[in-house]
Tab-separated table of C-alpha atoms in Angstrom:
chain	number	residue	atom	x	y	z
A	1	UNK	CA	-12.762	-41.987	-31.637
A	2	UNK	CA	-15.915	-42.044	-30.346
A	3	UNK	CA	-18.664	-39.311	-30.661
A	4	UNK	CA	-21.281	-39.252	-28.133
A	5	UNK	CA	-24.216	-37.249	-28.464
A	6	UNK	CA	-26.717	-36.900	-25.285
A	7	UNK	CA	-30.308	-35.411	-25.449
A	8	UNK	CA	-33.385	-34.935	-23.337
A	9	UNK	CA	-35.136	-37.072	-25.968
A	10	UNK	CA	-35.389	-38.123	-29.605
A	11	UNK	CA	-38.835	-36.276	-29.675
A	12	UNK	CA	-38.716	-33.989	-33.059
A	13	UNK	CA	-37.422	-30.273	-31.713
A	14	UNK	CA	-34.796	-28.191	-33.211
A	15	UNK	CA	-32.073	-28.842	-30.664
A	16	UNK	CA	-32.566	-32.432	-31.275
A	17	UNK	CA	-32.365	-32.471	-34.936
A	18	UNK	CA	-29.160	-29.779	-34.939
A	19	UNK	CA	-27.580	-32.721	-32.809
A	20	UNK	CA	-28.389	-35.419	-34.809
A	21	UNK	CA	-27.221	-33.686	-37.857
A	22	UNK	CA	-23.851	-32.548	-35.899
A	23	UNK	CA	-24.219	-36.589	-35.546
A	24	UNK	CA	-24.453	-37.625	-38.834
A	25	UNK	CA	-21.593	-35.249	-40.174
A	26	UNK	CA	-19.685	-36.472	-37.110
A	27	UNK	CA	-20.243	-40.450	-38.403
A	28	UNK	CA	-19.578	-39.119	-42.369
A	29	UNK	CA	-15.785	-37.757	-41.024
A	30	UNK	CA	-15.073	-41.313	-39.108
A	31	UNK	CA	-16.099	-41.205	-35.890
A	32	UNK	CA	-17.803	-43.798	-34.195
A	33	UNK	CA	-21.266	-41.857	-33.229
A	34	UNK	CA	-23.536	-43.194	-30.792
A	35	UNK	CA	-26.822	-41.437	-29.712
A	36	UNK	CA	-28.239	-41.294	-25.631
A	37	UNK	CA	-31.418	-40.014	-25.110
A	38	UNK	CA	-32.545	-39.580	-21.142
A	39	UNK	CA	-36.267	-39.981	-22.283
A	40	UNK	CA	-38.603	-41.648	-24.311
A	41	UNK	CA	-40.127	-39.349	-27.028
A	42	UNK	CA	-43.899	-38.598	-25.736
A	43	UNK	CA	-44.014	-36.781	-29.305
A	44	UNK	CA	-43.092	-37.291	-32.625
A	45	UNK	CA	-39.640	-38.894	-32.999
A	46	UNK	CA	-36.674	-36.973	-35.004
A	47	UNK	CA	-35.656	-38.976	-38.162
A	48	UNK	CA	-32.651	-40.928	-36.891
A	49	UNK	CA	-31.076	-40.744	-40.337
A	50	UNK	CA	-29.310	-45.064	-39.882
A	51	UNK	CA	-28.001	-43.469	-36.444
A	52	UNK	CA	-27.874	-46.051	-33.222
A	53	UNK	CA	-29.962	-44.637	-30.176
A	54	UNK	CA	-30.305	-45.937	-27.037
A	55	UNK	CA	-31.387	-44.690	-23.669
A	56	UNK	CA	-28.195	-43.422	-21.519
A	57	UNK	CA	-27.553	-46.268	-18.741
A	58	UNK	CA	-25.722	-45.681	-15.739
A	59	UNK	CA	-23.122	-48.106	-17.065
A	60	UNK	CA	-22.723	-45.882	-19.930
A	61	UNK	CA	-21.798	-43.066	-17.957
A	62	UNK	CA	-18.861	-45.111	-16.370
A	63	UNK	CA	-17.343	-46.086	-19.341
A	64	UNK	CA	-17.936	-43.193	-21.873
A	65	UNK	CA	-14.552	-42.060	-23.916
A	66	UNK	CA	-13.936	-39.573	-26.419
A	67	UNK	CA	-16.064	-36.684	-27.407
A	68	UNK	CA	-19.166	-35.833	-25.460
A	69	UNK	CA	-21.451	-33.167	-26.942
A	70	UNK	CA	-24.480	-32.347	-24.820
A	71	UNK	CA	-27.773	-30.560	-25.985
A	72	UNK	CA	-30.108	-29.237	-23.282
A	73	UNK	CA	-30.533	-28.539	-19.215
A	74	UNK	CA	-30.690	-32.355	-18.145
A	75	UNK	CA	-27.902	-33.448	-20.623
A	76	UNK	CA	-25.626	-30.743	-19.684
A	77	UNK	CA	-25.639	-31.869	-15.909
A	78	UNK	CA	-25.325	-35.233	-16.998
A	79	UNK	CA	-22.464	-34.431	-19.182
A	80	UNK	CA	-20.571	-32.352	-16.377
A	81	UNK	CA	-21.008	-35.971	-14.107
A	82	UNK	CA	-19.197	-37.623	-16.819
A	83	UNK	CA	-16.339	-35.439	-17.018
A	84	UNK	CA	-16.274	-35.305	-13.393
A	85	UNK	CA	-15.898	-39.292	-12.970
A	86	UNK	CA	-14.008	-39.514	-16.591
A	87	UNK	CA	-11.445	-36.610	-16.544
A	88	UNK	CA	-9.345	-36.063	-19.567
A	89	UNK	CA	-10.977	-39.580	-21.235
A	90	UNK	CA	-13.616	-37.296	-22.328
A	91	UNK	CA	-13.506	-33.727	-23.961
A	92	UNK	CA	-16.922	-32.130	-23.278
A	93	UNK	CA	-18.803	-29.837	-25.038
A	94	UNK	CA	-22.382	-28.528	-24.778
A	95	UNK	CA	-24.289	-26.170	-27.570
A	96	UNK	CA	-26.792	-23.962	-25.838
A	97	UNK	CA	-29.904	-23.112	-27.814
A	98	UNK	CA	-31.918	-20.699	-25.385
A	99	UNK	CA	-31.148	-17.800	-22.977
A	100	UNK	CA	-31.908	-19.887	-20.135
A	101	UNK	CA	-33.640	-17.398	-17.886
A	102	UNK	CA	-35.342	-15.512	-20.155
A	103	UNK	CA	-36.705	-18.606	-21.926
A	104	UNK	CA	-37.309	-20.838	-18.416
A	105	UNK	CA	-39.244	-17.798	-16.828
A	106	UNK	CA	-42.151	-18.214	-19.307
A	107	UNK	CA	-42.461	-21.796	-18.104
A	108	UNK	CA	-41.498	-21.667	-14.258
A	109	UNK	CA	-41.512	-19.516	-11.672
A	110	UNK	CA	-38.303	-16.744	-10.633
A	111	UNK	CA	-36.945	-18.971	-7.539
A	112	UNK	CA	-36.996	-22.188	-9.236
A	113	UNK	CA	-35.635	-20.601	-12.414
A	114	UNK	CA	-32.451	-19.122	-10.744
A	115	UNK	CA	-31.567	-22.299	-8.687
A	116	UNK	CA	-31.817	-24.395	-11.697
A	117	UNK	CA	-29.754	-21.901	-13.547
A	118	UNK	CA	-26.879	-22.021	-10.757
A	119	UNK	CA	-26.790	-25.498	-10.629
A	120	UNK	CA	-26.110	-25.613	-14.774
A	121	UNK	CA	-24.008	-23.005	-14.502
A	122	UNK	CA	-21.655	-24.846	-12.151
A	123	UNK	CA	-22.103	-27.815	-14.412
A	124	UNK	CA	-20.665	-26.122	-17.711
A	125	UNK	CA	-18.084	-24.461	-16.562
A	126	UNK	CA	-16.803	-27.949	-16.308
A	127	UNK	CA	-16.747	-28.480	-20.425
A	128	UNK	CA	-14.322	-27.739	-22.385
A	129	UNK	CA	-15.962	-26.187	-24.671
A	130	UNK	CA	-19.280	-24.048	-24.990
A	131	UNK	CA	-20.753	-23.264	-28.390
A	132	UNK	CA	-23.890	-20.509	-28.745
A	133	UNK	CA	-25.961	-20.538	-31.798
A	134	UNK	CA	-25.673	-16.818	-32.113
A	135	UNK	CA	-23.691	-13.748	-31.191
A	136	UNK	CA	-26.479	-11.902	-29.131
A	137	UNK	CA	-26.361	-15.465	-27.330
A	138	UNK	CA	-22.421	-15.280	-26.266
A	139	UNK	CA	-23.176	-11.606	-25.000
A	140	UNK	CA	-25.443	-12.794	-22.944
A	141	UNK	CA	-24.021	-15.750	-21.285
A	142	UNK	CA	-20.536	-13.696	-21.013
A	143	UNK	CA	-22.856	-11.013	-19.250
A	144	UNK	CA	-23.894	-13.486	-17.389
A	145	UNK	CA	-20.972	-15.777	-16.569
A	146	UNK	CA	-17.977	-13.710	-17.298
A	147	UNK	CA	-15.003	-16.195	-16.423
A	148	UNK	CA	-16.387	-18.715	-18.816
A	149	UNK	CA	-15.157	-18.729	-22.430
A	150	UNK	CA	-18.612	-18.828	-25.349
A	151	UNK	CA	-17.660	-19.974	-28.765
A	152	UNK	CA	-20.021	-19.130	-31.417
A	153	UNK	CA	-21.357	-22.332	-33.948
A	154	UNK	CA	-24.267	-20.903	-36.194
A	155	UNK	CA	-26.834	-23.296	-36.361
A	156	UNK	CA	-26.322	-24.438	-39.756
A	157	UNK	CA	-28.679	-26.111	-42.265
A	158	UNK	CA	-28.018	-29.965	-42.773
A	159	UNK	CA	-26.511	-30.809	-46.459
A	160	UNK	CA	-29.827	-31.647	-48.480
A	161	UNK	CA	-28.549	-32.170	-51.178
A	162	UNK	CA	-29.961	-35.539	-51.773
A	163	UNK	CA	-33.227	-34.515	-50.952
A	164	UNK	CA	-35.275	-34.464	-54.238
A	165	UNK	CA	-37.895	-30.732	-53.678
A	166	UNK	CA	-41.221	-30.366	-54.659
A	167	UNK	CA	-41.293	-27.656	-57.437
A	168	UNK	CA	-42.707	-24.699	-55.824
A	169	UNK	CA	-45.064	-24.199	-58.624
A	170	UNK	CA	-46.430	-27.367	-58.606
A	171	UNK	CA	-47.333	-27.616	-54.622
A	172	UNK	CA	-50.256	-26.309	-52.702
A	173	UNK	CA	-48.548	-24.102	-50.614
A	174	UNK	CA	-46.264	-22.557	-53.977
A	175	UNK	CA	-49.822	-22.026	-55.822
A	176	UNK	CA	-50.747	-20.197	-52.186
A	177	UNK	CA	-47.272	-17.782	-52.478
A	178	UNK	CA	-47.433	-17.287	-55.866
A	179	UNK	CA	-51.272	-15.858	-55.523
A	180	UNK	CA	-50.350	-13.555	-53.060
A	181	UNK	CA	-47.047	-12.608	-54.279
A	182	UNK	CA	-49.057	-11.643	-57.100
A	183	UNK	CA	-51.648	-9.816	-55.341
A	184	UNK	CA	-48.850	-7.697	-54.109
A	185	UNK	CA	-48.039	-9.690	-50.648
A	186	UNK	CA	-44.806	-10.196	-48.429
A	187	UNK	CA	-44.519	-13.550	-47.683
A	188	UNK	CA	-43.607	-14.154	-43.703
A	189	UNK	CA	-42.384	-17.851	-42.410
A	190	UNK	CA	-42.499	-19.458	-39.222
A	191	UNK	CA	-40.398	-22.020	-38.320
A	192	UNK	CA	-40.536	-23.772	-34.808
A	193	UNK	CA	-42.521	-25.313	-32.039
A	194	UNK	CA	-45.877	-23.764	-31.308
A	195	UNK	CA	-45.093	-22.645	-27.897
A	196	UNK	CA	-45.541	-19.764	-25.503
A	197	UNK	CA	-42.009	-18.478	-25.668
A	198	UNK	CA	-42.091	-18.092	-29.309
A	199	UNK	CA	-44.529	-15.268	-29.173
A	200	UNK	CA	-46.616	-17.227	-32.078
A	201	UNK	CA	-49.926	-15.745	-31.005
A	202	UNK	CA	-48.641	-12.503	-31.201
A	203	UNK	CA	-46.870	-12.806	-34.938
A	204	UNK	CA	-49.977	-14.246	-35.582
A	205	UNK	CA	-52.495	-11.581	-34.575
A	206	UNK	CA	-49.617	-8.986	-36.240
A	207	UNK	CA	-49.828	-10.593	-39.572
A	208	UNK	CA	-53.943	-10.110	-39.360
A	209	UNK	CA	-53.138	-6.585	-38.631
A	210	UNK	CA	-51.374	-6.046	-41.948
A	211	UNK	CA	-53.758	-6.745	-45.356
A	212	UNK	CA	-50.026	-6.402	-47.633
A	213	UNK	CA	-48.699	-9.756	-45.253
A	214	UNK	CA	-48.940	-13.317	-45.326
A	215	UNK	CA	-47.419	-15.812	-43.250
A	216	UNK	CA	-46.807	-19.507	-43.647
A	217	UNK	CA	-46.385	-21.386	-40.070
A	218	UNK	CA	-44.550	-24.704	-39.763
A	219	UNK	CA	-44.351	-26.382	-36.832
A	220	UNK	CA	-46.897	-28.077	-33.930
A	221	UNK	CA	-47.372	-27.795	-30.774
A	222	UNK	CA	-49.464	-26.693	-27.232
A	223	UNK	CA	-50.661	-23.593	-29.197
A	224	UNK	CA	-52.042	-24.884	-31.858
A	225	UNK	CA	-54.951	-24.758	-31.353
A	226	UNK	CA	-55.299	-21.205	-30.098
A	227	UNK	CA	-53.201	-20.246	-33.197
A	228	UNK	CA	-55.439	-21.494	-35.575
A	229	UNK	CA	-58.017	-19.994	-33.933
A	230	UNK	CA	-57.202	-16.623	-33.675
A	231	UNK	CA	-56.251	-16.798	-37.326
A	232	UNK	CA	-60.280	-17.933	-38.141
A	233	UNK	CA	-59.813	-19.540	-41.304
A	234	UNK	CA	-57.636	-16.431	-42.801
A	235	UNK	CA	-56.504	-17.377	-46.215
A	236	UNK	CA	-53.470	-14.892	-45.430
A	237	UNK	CA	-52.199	-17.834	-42.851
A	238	UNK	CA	-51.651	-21.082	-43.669
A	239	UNK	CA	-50.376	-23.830	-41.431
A	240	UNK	CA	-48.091	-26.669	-42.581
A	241	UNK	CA	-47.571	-28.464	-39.461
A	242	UNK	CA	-44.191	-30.385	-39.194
A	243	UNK	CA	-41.590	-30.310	-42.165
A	244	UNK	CA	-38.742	-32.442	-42.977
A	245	UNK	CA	-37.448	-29.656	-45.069
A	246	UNK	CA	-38.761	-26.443	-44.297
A	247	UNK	CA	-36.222	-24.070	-44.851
């Protein structure tokens, strides 16, 4: 059977690489995976892992079978066209990874916000299935669309267990936890994209607040340079940038 993944992009982002694991696992239990992407990346790309990728054609759409798993605004609307013109050849599915107007309205305005949100509305509720990342998440989209069914998939951590890891003690950033574990610090993480709707700046300026807290931040993006500016060089913050590993 096949197992078609779409996303907005291959670009390296946390939705993407929770798909392309979802892929890989999908490929490793016998399906016959295939990975559509609407855009090119105008980042850095997500490690395709062997996967096959290629930009979603129109022809595509026409003839898609099996499962079709959809990650993301664009993908889901494209996904409800295919089961529209496929029917029961495909079983959809999306996973949603944001609270779509809370997130949207830090990057758009209220009117355009709500229209996009009733046209994706009307587009899931064609799926067969919809999968939320967290609890709080299916409370809010059954607050929110109450005829619609929500089925909760934690967004797992790959298996890594052929990844060989650095011995903490013998990396920069373990000699930089160990010193302030040792000088009596908690230890913070950040994991994600450096982005408004994140609230970075604001963990950020927290964490300088607090002389008994350090934080570690992994991750790039439009804020980073503000972020490393507010935190001026504090040895209490270090940044790590992008990590194939970081959890």
């Amino acid at each position: 059977m096949q197992y078609n993944v779409i996303v907005p992009s291959l670009e390296h982002s946390g939705p993407t690489n929770l798909a392309l694991a979802l892929a890989s696992q999908a490929r490793r239990d016998g399906f016959d995976v295939r990975i559509f992407f609407l855009n090119e990346s105008s980042g850095p790309s997500a490690s395709l892992g062997g996967l096959v990728s290629a930009k979603l054609r129109i022809a595509d759409i026409l003839s898609m079978t099996g499962v079709v798993h959809t990650h993301g605004l664009r993908p889901d609307i494209t996904g409800a066209l295919i089961k529209a013109i496929r029917g029961k050849r495909v079983f959809s599915c999306t996973t949603i990874h944001m609270h779509f107007l809370d997130d949207l309205l830090f990057l758009h305005n209220w009117f355009v916000v709500h229209i996009a949100f009733k046209v994706w509305r009307a587009a899931i509720s064609l799926f067969d299935r919809r999968f939320c990342i967290s609890r709080s998440m299916c409370e809010y989209y059954e607050g929110l669309m109450p005829k619609a069914r929500f089925h909760l998939a934690y967004n797992g951590v790959p298996d890594q267990r052929d990844v060989e890891p650095t011995p903490c003690e013998r990396s920069e950033i373990g000699a930089w936890i160990i010193r302030h574990r040792e000088e009596g610090r908690q230890i913070l993480g950040y994991v994600g994209a450096l982005i408004e709707r994140k609230n970075v700046l604001k963990l950020v300026a927290e964490v300088l607040k607090q002389p008994d807290m350090a934080l570690a931040v992994c991750g790039e993006g439009p804020l980073k340079s503000r972020v490393r500016e507010l935190a001026r060089n504090n040895d209490r913050i270090v940044f790590l940038g992008n990590q194939p590993h970081a959890i």
